[in-house]
Structure formats: structure tokens, C-alpha cells
mmCIF file of C-alpha atoms in Angstrom:
data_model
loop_
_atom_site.group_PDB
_atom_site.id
_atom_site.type_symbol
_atom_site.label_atom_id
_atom_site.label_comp_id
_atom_site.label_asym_id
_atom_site.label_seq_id
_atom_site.Cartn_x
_atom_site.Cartn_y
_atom_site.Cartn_z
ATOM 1 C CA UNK A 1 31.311 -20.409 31.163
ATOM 2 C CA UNK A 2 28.487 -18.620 32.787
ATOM 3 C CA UNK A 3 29.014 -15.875 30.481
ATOM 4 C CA UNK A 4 28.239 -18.396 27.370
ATOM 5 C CA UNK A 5 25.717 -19.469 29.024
ATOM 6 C CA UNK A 6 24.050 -15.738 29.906
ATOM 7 C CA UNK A 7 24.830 -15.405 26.017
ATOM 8 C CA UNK A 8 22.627 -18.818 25.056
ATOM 9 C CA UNK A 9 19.892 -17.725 27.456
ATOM 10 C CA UNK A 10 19.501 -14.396 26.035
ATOM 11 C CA UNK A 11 20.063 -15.815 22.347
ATOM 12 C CA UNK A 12 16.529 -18.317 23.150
ATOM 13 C CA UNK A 13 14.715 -15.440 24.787
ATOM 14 C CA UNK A 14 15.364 -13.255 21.762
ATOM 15 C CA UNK A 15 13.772 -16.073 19.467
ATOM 16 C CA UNK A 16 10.811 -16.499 21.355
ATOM 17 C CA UNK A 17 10.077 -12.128 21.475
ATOM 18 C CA UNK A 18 11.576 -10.994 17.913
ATOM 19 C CA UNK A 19 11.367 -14.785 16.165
ATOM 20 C CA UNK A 20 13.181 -15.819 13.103
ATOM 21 C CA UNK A 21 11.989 -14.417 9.743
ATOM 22 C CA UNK A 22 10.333 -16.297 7.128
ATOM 23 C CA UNK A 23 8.270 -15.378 3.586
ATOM 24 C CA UNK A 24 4.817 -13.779 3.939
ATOM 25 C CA UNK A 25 3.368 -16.451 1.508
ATOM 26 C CA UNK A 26 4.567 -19.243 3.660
ATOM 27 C CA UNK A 27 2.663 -18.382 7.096
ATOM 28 C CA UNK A 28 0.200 -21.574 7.457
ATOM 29 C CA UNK A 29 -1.784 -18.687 9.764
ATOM 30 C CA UNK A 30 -2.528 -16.410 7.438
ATOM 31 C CA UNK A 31 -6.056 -17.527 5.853
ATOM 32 C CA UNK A 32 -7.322 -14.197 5.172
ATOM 33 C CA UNK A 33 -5.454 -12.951 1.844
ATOM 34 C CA UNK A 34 -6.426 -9.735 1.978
ATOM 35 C CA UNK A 35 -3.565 -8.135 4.039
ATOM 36 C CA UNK A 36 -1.082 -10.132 2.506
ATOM 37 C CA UNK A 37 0.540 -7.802 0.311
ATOM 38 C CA UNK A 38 1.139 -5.371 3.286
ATOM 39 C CA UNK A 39 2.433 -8.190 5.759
ATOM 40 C CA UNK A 40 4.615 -9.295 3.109
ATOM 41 C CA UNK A 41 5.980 -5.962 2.608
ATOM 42 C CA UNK A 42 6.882 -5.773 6.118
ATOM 43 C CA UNK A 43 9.042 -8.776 6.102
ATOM 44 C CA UNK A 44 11.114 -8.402 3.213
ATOM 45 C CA UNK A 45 11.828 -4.478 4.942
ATOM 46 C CA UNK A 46 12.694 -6.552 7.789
ATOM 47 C CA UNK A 47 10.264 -4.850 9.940
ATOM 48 C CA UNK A 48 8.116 -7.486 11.036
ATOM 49 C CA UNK A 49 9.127 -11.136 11.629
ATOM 50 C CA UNK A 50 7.400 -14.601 11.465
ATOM 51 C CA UNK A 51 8.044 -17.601 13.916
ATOM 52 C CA UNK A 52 9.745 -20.511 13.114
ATOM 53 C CA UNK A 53 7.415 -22.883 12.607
ATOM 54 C CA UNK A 54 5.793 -20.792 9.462
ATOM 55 C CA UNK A 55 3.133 -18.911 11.634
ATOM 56 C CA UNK A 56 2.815 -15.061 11.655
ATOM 57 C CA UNK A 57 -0.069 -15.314 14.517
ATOM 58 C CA UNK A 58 -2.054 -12.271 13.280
ATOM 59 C CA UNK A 59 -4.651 -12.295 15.759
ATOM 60 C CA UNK A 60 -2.556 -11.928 18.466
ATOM 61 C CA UNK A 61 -2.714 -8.098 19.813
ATOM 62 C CA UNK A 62 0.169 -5.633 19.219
ATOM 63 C CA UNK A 63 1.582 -4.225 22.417
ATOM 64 C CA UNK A 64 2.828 -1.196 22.603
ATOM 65 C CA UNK A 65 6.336 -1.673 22.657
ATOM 66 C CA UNK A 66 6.208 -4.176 19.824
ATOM 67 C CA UNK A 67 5.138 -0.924 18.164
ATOM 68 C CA UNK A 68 8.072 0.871 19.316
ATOM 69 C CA UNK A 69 10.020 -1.941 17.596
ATOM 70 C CA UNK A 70 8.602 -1.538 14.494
ATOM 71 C CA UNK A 71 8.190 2.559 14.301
ATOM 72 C CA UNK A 72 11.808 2.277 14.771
ATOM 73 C CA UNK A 73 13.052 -0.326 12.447
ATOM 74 C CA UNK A 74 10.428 1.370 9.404
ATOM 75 C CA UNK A 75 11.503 4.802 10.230
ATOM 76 C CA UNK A 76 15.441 4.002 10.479
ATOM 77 C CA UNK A 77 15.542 5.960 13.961
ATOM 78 C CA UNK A 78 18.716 6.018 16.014
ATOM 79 C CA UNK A 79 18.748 3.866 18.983
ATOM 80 C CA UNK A 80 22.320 4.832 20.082
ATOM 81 C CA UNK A 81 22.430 8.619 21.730
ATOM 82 C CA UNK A 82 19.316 8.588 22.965
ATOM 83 C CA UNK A 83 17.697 10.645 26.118
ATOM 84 C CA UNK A 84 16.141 8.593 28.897
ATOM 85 C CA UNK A 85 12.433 8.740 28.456
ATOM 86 C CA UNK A 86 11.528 8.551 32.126
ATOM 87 C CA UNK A 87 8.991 6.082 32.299
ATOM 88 C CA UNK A 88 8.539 4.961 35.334
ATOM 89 C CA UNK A 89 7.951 1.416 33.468
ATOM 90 C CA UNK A 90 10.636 0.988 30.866
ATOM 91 C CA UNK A 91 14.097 0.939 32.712
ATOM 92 C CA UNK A 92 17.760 0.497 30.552
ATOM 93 C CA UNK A 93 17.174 -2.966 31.517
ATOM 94 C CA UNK A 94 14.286 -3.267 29.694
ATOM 95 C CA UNK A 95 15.170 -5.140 26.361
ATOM 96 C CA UNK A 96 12.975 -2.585 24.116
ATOM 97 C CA UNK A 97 14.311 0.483 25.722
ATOM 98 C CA UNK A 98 16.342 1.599 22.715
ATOM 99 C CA UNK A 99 13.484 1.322 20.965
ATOM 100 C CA UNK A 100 10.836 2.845 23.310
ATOM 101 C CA UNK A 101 13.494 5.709 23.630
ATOM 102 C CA UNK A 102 13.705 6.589 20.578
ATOM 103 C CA UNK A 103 10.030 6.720 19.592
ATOM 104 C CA UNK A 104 9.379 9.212 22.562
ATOM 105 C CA UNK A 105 12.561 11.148 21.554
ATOM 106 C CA UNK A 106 11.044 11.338 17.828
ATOM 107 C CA UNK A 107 7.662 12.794 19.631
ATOM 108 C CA UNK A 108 5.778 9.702 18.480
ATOM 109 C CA UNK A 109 4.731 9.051 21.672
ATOM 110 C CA UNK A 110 3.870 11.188 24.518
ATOM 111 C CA UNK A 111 5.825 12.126 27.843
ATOM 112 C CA UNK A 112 4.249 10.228 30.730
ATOM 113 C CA UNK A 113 4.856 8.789 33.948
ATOM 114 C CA UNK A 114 4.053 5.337 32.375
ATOM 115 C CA UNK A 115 4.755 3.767 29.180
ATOM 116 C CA UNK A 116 2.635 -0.006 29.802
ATOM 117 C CA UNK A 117 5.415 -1.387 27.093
ATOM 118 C CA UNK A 118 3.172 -4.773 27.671
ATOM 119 C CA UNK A 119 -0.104 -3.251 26.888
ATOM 120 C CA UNK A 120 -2.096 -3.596 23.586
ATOM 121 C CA UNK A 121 -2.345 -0.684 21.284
ATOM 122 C CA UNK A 122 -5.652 0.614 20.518
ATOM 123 C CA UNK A 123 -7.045 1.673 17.163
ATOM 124 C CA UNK A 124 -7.357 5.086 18.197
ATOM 125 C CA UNK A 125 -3.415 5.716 19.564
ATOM 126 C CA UNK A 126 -2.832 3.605 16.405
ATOM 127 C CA UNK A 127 -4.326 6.874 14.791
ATOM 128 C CA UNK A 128 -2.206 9.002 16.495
ATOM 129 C CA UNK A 129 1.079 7.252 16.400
ATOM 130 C CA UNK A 130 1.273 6.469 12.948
ATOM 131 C CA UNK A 131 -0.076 10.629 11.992
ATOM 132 C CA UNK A 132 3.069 11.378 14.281
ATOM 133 C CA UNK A 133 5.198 8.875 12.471
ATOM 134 C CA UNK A 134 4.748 10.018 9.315
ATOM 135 C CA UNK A 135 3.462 13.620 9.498
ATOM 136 C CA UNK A 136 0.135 12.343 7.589
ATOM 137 C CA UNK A 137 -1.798 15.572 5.920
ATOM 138 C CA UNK A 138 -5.404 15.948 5.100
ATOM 139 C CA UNK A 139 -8.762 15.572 6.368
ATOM 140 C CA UNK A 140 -12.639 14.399 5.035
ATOM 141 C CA UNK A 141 -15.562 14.465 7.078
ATOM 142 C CA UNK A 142 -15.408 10.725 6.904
ATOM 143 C CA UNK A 143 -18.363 9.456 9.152
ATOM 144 C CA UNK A 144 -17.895 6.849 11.563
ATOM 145 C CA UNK A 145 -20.521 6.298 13.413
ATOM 146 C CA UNK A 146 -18.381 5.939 17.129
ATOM 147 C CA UNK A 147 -15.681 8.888 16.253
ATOM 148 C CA UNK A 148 -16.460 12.567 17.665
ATOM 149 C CA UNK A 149 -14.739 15.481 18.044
ATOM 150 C CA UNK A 150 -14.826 13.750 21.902
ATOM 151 C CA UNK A 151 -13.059 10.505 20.628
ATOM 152 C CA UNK A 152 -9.444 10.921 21.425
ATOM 153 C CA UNK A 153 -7.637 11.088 18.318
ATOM 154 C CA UNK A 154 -10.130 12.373 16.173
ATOM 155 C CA UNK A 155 -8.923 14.237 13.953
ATOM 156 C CA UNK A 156 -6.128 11.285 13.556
ATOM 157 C CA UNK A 157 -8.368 8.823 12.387
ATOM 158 C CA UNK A 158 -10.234 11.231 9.862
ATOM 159 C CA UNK A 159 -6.403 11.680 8.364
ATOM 160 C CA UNK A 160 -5.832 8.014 8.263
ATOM 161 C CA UNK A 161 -9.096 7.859 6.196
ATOM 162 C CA UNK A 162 -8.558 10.486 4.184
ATOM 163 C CA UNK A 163 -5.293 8.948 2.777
ATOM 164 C CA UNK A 164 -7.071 5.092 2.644
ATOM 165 C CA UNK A 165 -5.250 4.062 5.193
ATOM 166 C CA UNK A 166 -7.906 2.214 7.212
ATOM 167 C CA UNK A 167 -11.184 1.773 6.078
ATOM 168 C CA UNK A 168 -13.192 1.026 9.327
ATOM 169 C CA UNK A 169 -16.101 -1.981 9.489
ATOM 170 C CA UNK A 170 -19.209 -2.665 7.530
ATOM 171 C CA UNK A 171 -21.567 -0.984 10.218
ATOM 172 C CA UNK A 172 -19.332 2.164 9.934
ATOM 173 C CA UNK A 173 -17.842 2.142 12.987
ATOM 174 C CA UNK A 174 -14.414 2.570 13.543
ATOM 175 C CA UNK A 175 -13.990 1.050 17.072
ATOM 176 C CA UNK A 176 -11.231 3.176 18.351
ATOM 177 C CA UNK A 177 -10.879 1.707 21.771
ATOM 178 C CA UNK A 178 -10.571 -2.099 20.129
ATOM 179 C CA UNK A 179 -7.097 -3.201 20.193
ATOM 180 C CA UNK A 180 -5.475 -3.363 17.240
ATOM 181 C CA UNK A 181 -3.923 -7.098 16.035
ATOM 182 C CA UNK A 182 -0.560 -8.080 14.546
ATOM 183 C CA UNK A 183 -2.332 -8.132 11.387
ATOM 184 C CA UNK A 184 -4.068 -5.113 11.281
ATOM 185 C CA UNK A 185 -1.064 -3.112 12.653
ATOM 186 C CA UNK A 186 1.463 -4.517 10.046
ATOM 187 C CA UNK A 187 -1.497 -3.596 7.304
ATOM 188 C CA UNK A 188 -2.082 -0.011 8.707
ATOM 189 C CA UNK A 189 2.103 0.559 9.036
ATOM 190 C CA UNK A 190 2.827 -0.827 5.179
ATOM 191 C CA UNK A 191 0.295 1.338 4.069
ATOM 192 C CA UNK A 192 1.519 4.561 5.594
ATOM 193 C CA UNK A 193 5.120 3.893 4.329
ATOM 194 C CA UNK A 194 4.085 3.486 0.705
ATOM 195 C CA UNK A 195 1.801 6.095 0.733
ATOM 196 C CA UNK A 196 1.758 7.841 -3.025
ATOM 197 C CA UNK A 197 -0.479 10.246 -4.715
ATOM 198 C CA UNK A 198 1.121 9.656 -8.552
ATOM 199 C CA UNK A 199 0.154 11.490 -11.382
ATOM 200 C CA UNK A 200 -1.225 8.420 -13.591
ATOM 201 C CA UNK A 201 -2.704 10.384 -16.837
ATOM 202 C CA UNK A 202 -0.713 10.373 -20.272
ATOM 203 C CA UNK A 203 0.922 13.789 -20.936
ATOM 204 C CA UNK A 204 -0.866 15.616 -23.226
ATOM 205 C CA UNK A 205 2.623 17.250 -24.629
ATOM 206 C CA UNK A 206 3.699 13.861 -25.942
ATOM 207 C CA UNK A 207 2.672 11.107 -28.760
ATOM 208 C CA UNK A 208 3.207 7.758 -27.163
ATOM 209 C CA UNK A 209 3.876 4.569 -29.080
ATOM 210 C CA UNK A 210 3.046 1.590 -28.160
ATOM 211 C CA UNK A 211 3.947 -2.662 -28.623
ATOM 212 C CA UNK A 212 0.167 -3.900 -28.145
ATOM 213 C CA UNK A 213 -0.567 -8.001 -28.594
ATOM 214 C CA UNK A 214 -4.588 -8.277 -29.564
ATOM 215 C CA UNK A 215 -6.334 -10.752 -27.938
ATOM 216 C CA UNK A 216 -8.871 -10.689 -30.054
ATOM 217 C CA UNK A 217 -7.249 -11.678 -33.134
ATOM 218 C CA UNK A 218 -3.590 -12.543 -31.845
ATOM 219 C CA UNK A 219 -1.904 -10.097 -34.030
ATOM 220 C CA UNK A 220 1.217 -7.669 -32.514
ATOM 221 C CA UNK A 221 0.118 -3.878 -33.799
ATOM 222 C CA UNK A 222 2.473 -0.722 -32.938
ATOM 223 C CA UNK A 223 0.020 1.641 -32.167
ATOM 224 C CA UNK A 224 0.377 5.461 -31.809
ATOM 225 C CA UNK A 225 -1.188 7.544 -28.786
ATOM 226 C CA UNK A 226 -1.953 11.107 -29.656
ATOM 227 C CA UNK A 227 -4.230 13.514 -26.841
ATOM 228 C CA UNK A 228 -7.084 14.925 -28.747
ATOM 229 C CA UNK A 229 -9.839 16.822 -26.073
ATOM 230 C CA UNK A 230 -10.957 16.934 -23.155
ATOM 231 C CA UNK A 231 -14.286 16.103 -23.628
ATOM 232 C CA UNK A 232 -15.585 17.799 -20.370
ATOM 233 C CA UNK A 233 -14.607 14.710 -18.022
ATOM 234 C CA UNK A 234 -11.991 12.219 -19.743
ATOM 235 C CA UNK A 235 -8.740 13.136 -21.598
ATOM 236 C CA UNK A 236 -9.467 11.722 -25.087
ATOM 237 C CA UNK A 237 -6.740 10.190 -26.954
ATOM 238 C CA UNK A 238 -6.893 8.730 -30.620
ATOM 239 C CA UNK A 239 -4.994 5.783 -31.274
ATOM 240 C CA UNK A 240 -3.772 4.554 -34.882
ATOM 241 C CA UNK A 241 -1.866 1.605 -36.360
ATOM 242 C CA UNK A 242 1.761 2.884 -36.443
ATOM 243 C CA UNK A 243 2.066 1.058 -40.152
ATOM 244 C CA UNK A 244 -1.418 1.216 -41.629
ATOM 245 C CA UNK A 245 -3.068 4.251 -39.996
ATOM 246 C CA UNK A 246 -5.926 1.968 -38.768
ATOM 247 C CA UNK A 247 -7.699 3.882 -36.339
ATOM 248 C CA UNK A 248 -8.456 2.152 -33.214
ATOM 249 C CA UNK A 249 -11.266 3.042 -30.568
ATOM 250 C CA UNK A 250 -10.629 6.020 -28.573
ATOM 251 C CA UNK A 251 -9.085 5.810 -24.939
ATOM 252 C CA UNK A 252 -10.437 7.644 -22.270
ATOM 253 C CA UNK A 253 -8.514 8.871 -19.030
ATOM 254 C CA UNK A 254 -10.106 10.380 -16.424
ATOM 255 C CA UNK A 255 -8.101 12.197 -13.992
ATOM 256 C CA UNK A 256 -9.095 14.235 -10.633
ATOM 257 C CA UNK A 257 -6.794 14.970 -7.209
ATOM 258 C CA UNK A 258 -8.558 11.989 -5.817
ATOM 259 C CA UNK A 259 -9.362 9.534 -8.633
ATOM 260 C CA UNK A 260 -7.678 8.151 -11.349
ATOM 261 C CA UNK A 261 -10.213 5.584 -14.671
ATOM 262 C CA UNK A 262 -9.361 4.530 -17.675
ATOM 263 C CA UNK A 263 -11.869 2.883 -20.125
ATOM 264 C CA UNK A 264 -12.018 2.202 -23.836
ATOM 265 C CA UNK A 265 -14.744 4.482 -25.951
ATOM 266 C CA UNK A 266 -15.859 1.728 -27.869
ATOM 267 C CA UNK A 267 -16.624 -0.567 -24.836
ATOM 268 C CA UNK A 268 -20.542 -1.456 -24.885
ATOM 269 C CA UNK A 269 -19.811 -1.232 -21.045
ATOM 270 C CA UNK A 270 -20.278 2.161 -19.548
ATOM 271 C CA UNK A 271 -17.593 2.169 -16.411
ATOM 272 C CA UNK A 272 -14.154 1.825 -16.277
ATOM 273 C CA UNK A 273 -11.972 -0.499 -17.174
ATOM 274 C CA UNK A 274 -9.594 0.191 -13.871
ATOM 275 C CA UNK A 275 -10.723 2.916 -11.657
ATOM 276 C CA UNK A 276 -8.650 4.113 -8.825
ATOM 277 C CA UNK A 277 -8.987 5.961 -5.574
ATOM 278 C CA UNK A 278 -6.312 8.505 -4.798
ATOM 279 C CA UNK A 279 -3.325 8.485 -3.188
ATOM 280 C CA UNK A 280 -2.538 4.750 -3.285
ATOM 281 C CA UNK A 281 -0.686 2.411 -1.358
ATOM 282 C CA UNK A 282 0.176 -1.270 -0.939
ATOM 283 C CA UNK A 283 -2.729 -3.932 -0.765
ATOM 284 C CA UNK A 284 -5.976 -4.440 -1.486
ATOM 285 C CA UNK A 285 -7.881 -0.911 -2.276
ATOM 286 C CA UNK A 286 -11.149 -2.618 -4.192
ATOM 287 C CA UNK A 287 -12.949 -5.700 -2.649
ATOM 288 C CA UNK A 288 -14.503 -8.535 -4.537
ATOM 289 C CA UNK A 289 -17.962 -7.896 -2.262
ATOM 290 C CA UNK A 290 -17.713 -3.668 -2.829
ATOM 291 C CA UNK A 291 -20.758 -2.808 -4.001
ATOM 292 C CA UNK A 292 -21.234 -0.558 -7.577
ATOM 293 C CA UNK A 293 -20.284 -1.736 -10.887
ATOM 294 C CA UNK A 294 -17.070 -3.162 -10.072
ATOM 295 C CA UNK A 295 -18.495 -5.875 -7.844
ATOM 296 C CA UNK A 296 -16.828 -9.059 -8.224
ATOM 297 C CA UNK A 297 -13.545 -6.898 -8.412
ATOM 298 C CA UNK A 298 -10.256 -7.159 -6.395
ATOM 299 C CA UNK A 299 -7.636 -4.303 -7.631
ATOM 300 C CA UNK A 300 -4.296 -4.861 -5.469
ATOM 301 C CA UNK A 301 -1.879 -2.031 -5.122
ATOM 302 C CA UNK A 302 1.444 -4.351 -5.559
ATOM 303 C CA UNK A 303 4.064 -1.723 -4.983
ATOM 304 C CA UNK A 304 4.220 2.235 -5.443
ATOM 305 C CA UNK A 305 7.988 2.232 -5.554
ATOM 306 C CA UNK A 306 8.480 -0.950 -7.956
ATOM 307 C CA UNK A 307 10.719 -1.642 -11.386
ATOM 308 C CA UNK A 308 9.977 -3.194 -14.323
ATOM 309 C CA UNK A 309 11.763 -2.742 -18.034
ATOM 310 C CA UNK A 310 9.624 -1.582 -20.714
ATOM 311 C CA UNK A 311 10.707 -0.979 -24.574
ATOM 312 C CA UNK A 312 14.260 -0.231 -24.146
ATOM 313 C CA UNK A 313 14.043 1.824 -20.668
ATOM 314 C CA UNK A 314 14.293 0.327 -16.789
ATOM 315 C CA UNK A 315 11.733 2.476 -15.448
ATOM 316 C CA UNK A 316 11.870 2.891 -11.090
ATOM 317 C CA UNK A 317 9.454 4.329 -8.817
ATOM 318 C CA UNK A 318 6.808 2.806 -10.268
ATOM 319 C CA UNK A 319 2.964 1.486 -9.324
ATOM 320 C CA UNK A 320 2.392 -1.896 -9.628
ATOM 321 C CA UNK A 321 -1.414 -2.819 -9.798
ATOM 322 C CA UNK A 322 -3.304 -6.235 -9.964
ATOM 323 C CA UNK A 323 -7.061 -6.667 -11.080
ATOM 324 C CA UNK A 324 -8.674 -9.404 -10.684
ATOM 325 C CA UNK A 325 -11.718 -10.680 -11.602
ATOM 326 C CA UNK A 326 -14.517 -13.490 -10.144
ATOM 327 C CA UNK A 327 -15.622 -13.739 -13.411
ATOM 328 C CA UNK A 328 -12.416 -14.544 -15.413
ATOM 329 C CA UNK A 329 -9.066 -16.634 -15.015
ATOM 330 C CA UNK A 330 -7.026 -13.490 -16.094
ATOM 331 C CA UNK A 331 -5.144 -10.760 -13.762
ATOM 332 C CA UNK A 332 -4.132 -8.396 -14.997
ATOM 333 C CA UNK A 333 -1.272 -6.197 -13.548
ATOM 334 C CA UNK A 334 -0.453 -2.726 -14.702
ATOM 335 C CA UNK A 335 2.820 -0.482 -14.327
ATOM 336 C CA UNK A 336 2.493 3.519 -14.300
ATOM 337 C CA UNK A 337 4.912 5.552 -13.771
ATOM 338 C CA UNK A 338 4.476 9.232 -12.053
ATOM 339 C CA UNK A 339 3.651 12.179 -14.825
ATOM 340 C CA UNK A 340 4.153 9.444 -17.828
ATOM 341 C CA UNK A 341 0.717 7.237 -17.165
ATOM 342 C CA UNK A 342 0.829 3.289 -18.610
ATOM 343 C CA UNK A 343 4.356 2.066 -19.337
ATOM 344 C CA UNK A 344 2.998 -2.368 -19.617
ATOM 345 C CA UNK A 345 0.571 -3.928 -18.583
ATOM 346 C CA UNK A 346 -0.222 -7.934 -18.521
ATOM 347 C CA UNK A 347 -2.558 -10.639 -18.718
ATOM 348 C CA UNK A 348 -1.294 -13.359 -17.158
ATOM 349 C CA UNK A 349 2.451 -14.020 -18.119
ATOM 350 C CA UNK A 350 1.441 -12.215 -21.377
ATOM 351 C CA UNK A 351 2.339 -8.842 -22.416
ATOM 352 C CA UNK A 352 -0.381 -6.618 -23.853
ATOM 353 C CA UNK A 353 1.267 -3.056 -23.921
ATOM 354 C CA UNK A 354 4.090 -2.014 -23.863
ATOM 355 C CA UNK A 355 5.571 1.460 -23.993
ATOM 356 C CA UNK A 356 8.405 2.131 -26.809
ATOM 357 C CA UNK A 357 8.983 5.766 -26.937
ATOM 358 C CA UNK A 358 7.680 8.774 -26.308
ATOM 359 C CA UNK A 359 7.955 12.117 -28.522
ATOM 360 C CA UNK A 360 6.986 15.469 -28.213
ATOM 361 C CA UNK A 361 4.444 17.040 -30.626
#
């Protein structure tokens, strides 16, 4: 009997620390949208967990061994022949130990006397554990107006920028000794696990054809894709009615290591249709209130390792993106796939293009 009721104890304890898991979209807490496609990527990895009662409490602060947790669950680590850390702090008897373990076996987090499992994370060993984690590359002179060559983890947070990982506040600080919240961590760990740098452009090698529904006169066309030039910044490509030879206006793809546009020649507009920082990953990477041409703007990075069916072929791996738009009802959501470019892409529940074939030249 007193076993059963050890077992019950430890069964309510466990509810209250590690709670019971419910959908992203149903958290009555969550008013700001804007991290919702990371938090909800989180859950369905079963990574990070809601309570009960439909609350995700994002402002609470992360502590470090709820970090731990998480690092180990995203990162698959083994938690069963593991070395004893040694911190004076975290004993076998502690119920993350496992966890904390294996994250200082893994080098994630350094030797020490003292772990302080109960301790908030800041932004800065955010930096560094997640760089660790996933063995981030590259560097920009990013400015932030309170990061150094002093500020511990320097170098860290100039890698987390560099990949678009965080983007620090409107006064351009980064505020590496703030904690970090449940929110913000669970944005900043999606993010580095669905880090991609795809190759978005049409190949050049191929004629594509194409299912395309216009809008404008709500006619279905098949329309042929064939690379022309590069006229000194865009990839040109003609396109042509498949069955008449109609020639449509040109489209223009602009490609670089760190930026990816596509736009329509004819367009009285002179930017972009969708423009795209590179290398992507889930959630928002263009705000409404971003200043430039694209202002009233929100592109959404849905998935970089998504599926969807397009002419006769189940395409995986692929990057789902949603644009929408303050001044119009529409989103739009487009699928690439890596070293193919466009395979669909919707407005609304309607499908504007849609990739049949491909052939070489």
C-alpha cells in the first residue's frame, strides 16, 4: 500500500513539473501569435508540454534544468549509461538528473562545481547552449548595441544572428544577461532544429510545366517555364501557354547565399513578390510593422521539412511558407522544394500553381 501510494504521489508531482500535453492553438495564454508556429512545433515533437487547463504560461522563466529537459528530448540523447556530472547540486535523486547528465556528458554544458538546476537561463548561456547543441556555423558583425567581445558568449550570439535565429529588440540591444522565458526559449530551440539553407531557384537545366488557375480571368492555362538569362541580377525565365504559345510576362528569380525573391516582370510594382532571408526556419521571419516595401507583410516559415503532393509526385523535405497581407483577405502559402524551386502554391484553399513535370532541355 505505501508503495501505491509513493507511486500516486510521484504520478501528481510529475503533472505539476512536466504537465500534460495539449495543441499549441488551444493555449488561452498565448496572445502574442507570433511565436506560435515554433511553440507549436515543439509540442507535436513532444518536446515541450502545456498544462492542463489549456495554458502554456510563456512568461514564466526557463530554468536551467527545464533546459536540460528539452536539449535532451530535441536532441534524442541517451539518458541511460550516463557519467555522473558532479555537481555538487544535482544528486541521482534529483528527478532531472538523467537529463542534466546527459547534457554535460554531450559538452552542452560546462563542468562545474554547481549546476543551479532551479535557476533561470539567461539569453547569453542561451547563446552558448544552443551553438553547443547544434554545432551552429557562421558569423556577421551583427551590432548589438550591449554585446562585446567582453560579453560572455559573444561570438555565440553573433552565430545565432547570423543564422536568424534571434533577432534582438527594437533599440538593438540584445540583453544577454535578461532571462530568457518559456516562450522565447521554445521559439529560439524550434528554430535551431529546423534550421535550412535550401536552394529555392528553378534549375536552369530543366523546362518546367505548370497547372496555373488565373485569377484574373478564372481560366486553368498549362503553362511552360523555360530559363532564358541572367540579366545581371534575376534568373529570367519565359513562360508560354502550353496549347496556344501565348506568351506570358516574364518571371524573375533572384538568388544569392543569403537571399532568395521572386517577382513578375510585368508587375507595375518594383519589389518582390516574396522575398526571403537565408537560411530559413520555422516562424515568423517578416513582421507586419518591418519597415521597407514589404510593410504591412507577415511571411511565416510553416515547416522546412514538410509534404505536400503536387502533379502526380509526393514531394518531402519541403518549405512551407505563408504570406500574409494587412491589405488583403488572401494568404498565400508556397511549397519549394531544395534544388527544384516552386512545386504549388495557394491562395486560400485555392490552388494557383502547380508543378506537373519537369524535362530536361
Amino acid at each position: 500500500m505505501r508503495n501505491i501510494l509513493k507511486l500516486v504521489c510521484f504520478f501528481l508531482i510529475t503533472i505539476g513539473i512536466i504537465p500534460k500535453e495539449v495543441q499549441a492553438a488551444s493555449f488561452r495564454d498565448l496572445t502574442d501569435d507570433t511565436l506560435l508556429t515554433e511553440i507549436h512545433y515543439l509540442v507535436e515533437q513532444d518536446i515541450v508540454r502545456g498544462y492542463s487547463n489549456q495554458l502554456f504560461k510563456p512568461n514564466d522563466f526557463v530554468t536551467k534544468a527545464q533546459v536540460a529537459v528539452m536539449l535532451t528530448r530535441a536532441l534524442g540523447l541517451n539518458t541511460i549509461n550516463i557519467e555522473n556530472p558532479h555537481y555538487q547540486d544535482v544528486t541521482s535523486a534529483n528527478q532531472y538528473y538523467k537529463e542534466i547528465a546527459a547534457v554535460q556528458n554531450k559538452g552542452i554544458f560546462d563542468a562545474s562545481h554547481k549546476f543551479n538546476p532551479d535557476a533561470p537561463i539567461t539569453r547569453g548561456e542561451m547563446a552558448i547552449v544552443l551553438n553547443r547543441a547544434f554545432l551552429l556555423k557562421g558569423s556577421d558583425p551583427y551590432y548589438f548595441t550591449d554585446v562585446t567581445e567582453q560579453t560572455r558568449g559573444h561570438k555565440e550570439i553573433l552565430t545565432l544572428a547570423h543564422n536568424h535565429l534571434v533577432r534582438g529588440y527594437g533599440d538593438g540591444a540584445f540583453k544577454p544577461n535578461d532571462p530568457v522565458t518559456r516562450a522565447q526559449f521554445s521559439a529560439f530551440l524550434a528554430r535551431a532544429m529546423t534550421l535550412s539553407k535550401p536552394h529555392l531557384l528553378k534549375d536552369p537545366a530543366f523546362v518546367y510545366t505548370y497547372a496555373y488557375y488565373s485569377l484574373s480571368d478564372n481560366k486553368r492555362y498549362t503553362l511552360s517555364y523555360q530559363y532564358e538569362q541572367h540579366d545581371g541580377k534575376n534568373d529570367v525565365w519565359t513562360v508560354k501557354n502550353v496549347s496556344t504559345g501565348q506568351t506570358f510576362s516574364n518571371e524573375l528569380l533572384y538568388g544569392h547565399d543569403r537571399a532568395y525573391g521572386q517577382a513578375i516582370a510585368g508587375d507595375a510594382n518594383t519589389h518582390y513578390d516574396l522575398y526571403m532571408e537565408l537560411p530559413l526556419r520555422v516562424g515568423v521571419i517578416l513582421h507586419e510593422d518591418d519597415p521597407g516595401v514589404t510593410a504591412g507583410e507577415r511571411v511565416t516559415v510553416k515547416s522546412t521539412n514538410g509534404t505536400v503532393q503536387a502533379g502526380e509526385v509526393q514531394y518531402t523535405g519541403v518549405i512551407i511558407v505563408e504570406k500574409r497581407s494587412e491589405f488583403s483577405n488572401v494568404v498565400k502559402t508556397y511549397y519549394f522544394v531544395d534544388d527544384i524551386g516552386l512545386v504549388k502554391e495557394m491562395h486560400n484553399d485555392l490552388v494557383v500553381f502547380e508543378l506537373l513535370n519537369r524535362t530536361m532541355k
